């Protein structure tokens, strides 16, 4: 099996939730929005944000600002606030030094996911990035895993590992794509999803496992 490691982004390599609160607070302060808009944003964008959400925001609250401008403001604020989980940059650097090919498979809008990857320094440690917005297909759809492998210039059929925190998208999707899987525990495990090959407490443990695993 080749040394390919595909990583989820939000909740796996980076802490989206802390950045999200900061971005919404900053955006509301900048535009002098009150608690109604702040609560709407915190609810509607809790899992993921797209440009269309800001068009909905403008129509819901009859705002005069352009939705495109607000979206760009939000993207910039998320990129400025988001941070890697401890040990991520060092861990990815060690994997690369050990001959691993590193890819990202993430659901989300292409511009915001790439802005976060660039701002955290992850981009330059990866061989290929596949964002669901690139293809309009989302994990667990196997096409997104294939795109990541292609962009890493490897074949998905030669195997590898998928590492993520979402049972269905990351572990179910990775399993269907023929990959071994490492799950970062935290969410309830749905019984219909095949068990991960490895379960860990955090990303540092996942990377340590990869660094010590032997290719077959
Ligand atoms: Mg995730």
Coordinates of C-alpha atoms and ligand atoms in Angstrom, one line a residue:
X1 CA 0.0 0.0 0.0
X2 CA 1.4 3.4 -1.0
X3 CA 2.1 6.1 1.6
X4 CA -0.8 8.3 0.9
X5 CA -2.5 10.2 3.7
X6 CA -5.7 12.2 2.9
X7 CA -6.9 14.5 5.6
X8 CA -10.2 16.2 6.3
X9 CA -9.8 19.9 7.1
X10 CA -12.4 21.3 9.6
X11 CA -12.3 19.7 13.0
X12 CA -9.4 17.5 11.9
X13 CA -6.4 19.7 11.0
X14 CA -7.9 23.1 12.0
X15 CA -10.2 24.4 14.7
X16 CA -13.0 25.9 12.7
X17 CA -15.4 26.4 15.7
X18 CA -13.1 28.9 17.5
X19 CA -12.4 30.9 14.3
X20 CA -16.1 30.9 13.4
X21 CA -17.2 32.7 16.6
X22 CA -14.4 35.3 16.1
X23 CA -15.3 35.8 12.5
X24 CA -19.0 36.4 13.2
X25 CA -18.3 38.7 16.1
X26 CA -15.9 40.8 14.0
X27 CA -18.2 40.9 11.0
X28 CA -21.2 42.0 13.2
X29 CA -19.0 44.7 14.9
X30 CA -17.8 46.0 11.6
X31 CA -21.3 46.4 10.2
X32 CA -23.0 47.3 13.5
X33 CA -25.3 44.3 13.3
X34 CA -27.3 43.5 16.4
X35 CA -28.0 40.2 18.2
X36 CA -30.7 39.2 15.7
X37 CA -28.3 39.0 12.8
X38 CA -25.5 37.6 15.0
X39 CA -27.7 34.8 16.2
X40 CA -28.9 34.1 12.7
X41 CA -25.3 33.8 11.5
X42 CA -24.3 31.6 14.4
X43 CA -27.2 29.2 13.7
X44 CA -27.2 29.2 9.9
X45 CA -23.5 28.9 9.4
X46 CA -22.8 26.6 12.3
X47 CA -21.7 23.7 10.2
X48 CA -20.6 25.3 7.0
X49 CA -20.9 28.6 5.1
X50 CA -21.4 29.4 1.5
X51 CA -21.7 32.6 -0.5
X52 CA -25.5 31.9 -1.0
X53 CA -25.9 32.1 2.8
X54 CA -25.0 35.8 2.7
X55 CA -27.6 36.4 -0.1
X56 CA -30.2 34.8 2.3
X57 CA -28.9 37.0 5.1
X58 CA -29.4 40.2 3.0
X59 CA -32.9 39.2 1.9
X60 CA -34.0 38.0 5.4
X61 CA -32.9 41.3 7.1
X62 CA -33.3 43.6 4.0
X63 CA -29.7 44.7 4.3
X64 CA -28.3 47.3 1.9
X65 CA -24.7 45.7 1.7
X66 CA -23.8 43.5 -1.2
X67 CA -23.9 39.8 -0.3
X68 CA -20.7 39.3 -2.3
X69 CA -18.9 41.8 -0.2
X70 CA -20.1 40.3 3.1
X71 CA -19.1 36.9 2.0
X72 CA -15.6 38.1 1.1
X73 CA -15.4 39.9 4.5
X74 CA -16.4 36.6 6.2
X75 CA -13.8 34.6 4.2
X76 CA -11.1 37.0 5.1
X77 CA -12.0 36.9 8.8
X78 CA -12.1 33.1 8.9
X79 CA -8.7 32.9 7.2
X80 CA -7.3 35.4 9.7
X81 CA -8.7 33.6 12.7
X82 CA -8.4 30.0 11.9
X83 CA -5.6 28.0 13.5
X84 CA -4.2 24.5 13.2
X85 CA -4.6 22.1 16.0
X86 CA -1.4 21.7 18.0
X87 CA 1.2 19.6 16.3
X88 CA -0.3 19.7 12.8
X89 CA 2.4 21.7 11.0
X90 CA 5.2 19.7 12.7
X91 CA 3.3 16.4 12.0
X92 CA 2.7 17.0 8.3
X93 CA 6.3 18.1 7.9
X94 CA 7.5 14.8 9.5
X95 CA 5.2 12.8 7.2
X96 CA 6.6 14.5 4.1
X97 CA 10.1 13.9 5.3
X98 CA 9.1 10.3 5.7
X99 CA 8.1 10.0 2.1
X100 CA 4.3 10.4 2.6
X101 CA 2.1 12.0 -0.1
X102 CA -0.4 14.3 1.6
X103 CA -3.8 15.4 0.3
X104 CA -6.8 17.3 1.6
X105 CA -10.4 16.2 1.0
X106 CA -12.8 18.7 2.4
X107 CA -16.4 19.7 2.0
X108 CA -17.1 23.4 1.6
X109 CA -16.8 26.3 -0.7
X110 CA -13.6 26.4 -2.7
X111 CA -12.5 29.9 -1.9
X112 CA -13.0 29.7 1.9
X113 CA -11.4 26.3 2.3
X114 CA -8.4 27.3 0.2
X115 CA -8.1 30.6 2.1
X116 CA -7.9 28.7 5.4
X117 CA -5.4 26.2 4.0
X118 CA -3.1 29.0 2.8
X119 CA -3.4 31.1 5.9
X120 CA -2.5 28.2 8.2
X121 CA 0.5 27.2 6.1
X122 CA -1.0 23.8 5.3
X123 CA -1.1 24.4 1.6
X124 CA 2.6 24.2 1.1
X125 CA 2.8 20.9 3.0
X126 CA 0.3 19.2 0.7
X127 CA 0.6 17.5 -2.7
X128 CA -3.1 17.9 -3.7
X129 CA -6.3 19.6 -2.5
X130 CA -9.9 18.6 -3.4
X131 CA -12.7 20.8 -2.1
X132 CA -16.3 19.8 -2.7
X133 CA -17.0 23.2 -4.3
X134 CA -14.5 22.3 -7.0
X135 CA -16.7 19.5 -8.4
X136 CA -20.0 20.1 -6.7
X137 CA -19.9 16.6 -5.1
X138 CA -19.4 16.2 -1.4
X139 CA -17.9 13.5 0.8
X140 CA -18.7 10.7 1.2
X141 CA -19.0 10.7 -2.6
X142 CA -16.0 8.8 -3.9
X143 CA -15.4 11.2 -6.8
X144 CA -14.0 13.8 -4.3
X145 CA -11.5 11.2 -3.0
X146 CA -10.5 10.3 -6.5
X147 CA -10.0 14.0 -7.4
X148 CA -7.7 14.4 -4.3
X149 CA -5.6 11.3 -5.4
X150 CA -5.3 12.6 -9.0
X151 CA -4.2 16.0 -7.8
X152 CA -1.6 14.2 -5.6
X153 CA -0.5 12.4 -8.8
X154 CA -1.2 9.0 -7.3
X155 CA -3.8 6.3 -8.0
X156 CA -6.6 5.8 -5.4
X157 CA -6.5 2.1 -6.4
X158 CA -3.0 1.8 -4.8
X159 CA -4.6 2.5 -1.4
X160 CA -3.7 4.8 1.5
X161 CA -5.3 6.3 4.5
X162 CA -8.2 8.8 5.1
X163 CA -8.1 10.7 8.4
X164 CA -11.1 12.7 9.7
X165 CA -13.6 13.4 12.4
X166 CA -16.9 12.8 10.6
X167 CA -18.0 9.2 10.7
X168 CA -20.1 9.3 7.5
X169 CA -18.2 11.7 5.3
X170 CA -14.6 10.8 6.3
X171 CA -14.7 7.2 7.5
X172 CA -17.7 5.9 5.5
X173 CA -16.5 7.8 2.4
X174 CA -12.8 6.7 2.9
X175 CA -13.9 3.1 3.4
X176 CA -16.0 3.2 0.2
X177 CA -13.0 4.7 -1.7
X178 CA -10.9 1.7 -0.7
X179 CA -8.8 3.5 1.9
X180 CA -7.9 2.6 5.4
X181 CA -9.3 5.0 7.9
X182 CA -8.4 6.8 11.1
X183 CA -11.2 8.4 13.1
X184 CA -10.7 11.3 15.5
X185 CA -13.3 10.4 18.1
X186 CA -15.8 12.9 19.4
X187 CA -19.2 12.5 17.6
X188 CA -21.6 9.6 18.2
X189 CA -20.8 6.7 16.0
X190 CA -23.7 5.7 13.6
X191 CA -24.1 1.9 13.6
X192 CA -24.5 1.7 9.8
X193 CA -21.0 3.1 9.1
X194 CA -18.2 0.5 8.9
X195 CA -15.8 0.7 11.9
X196 CA -12.6 2.7 11.3
X197 CA -9.3 0.8 11.2
X198 CA -7.9 3.0 13.9
X199 CA -9.5 5.4 16.4
X200 CA -7.5 8.2 18.1
X201 CA -8.0 11.1 20.5
X202 CA -6.6 13.8 18.3
X203 CA -4.7 14.6 15.2
X204 CA -1.3 14.2 16.8
X205 CA -2.1 10.6 17.7
X206 CA -3.3 10.0 14.1
X207 CA 0.0 11.4 12.6
X208 CA 2.1 9.4 15.1
X209 CA 0.3 6.3 14.1
X210 CA 1.0 6.9 10.4
X211 CA 4.7 7.7 11.2
X212 CA 5.1 4.3 12.9
X213 CA 3.0 2.2 10.6
X214 CA 4.8 0.0 8.2
X215 CA 3.9 -0.1 4.5
X216 CA 2.6 -3.5 3.4
Ligands
LIG1 MG1 -14.4 17.6 9.8

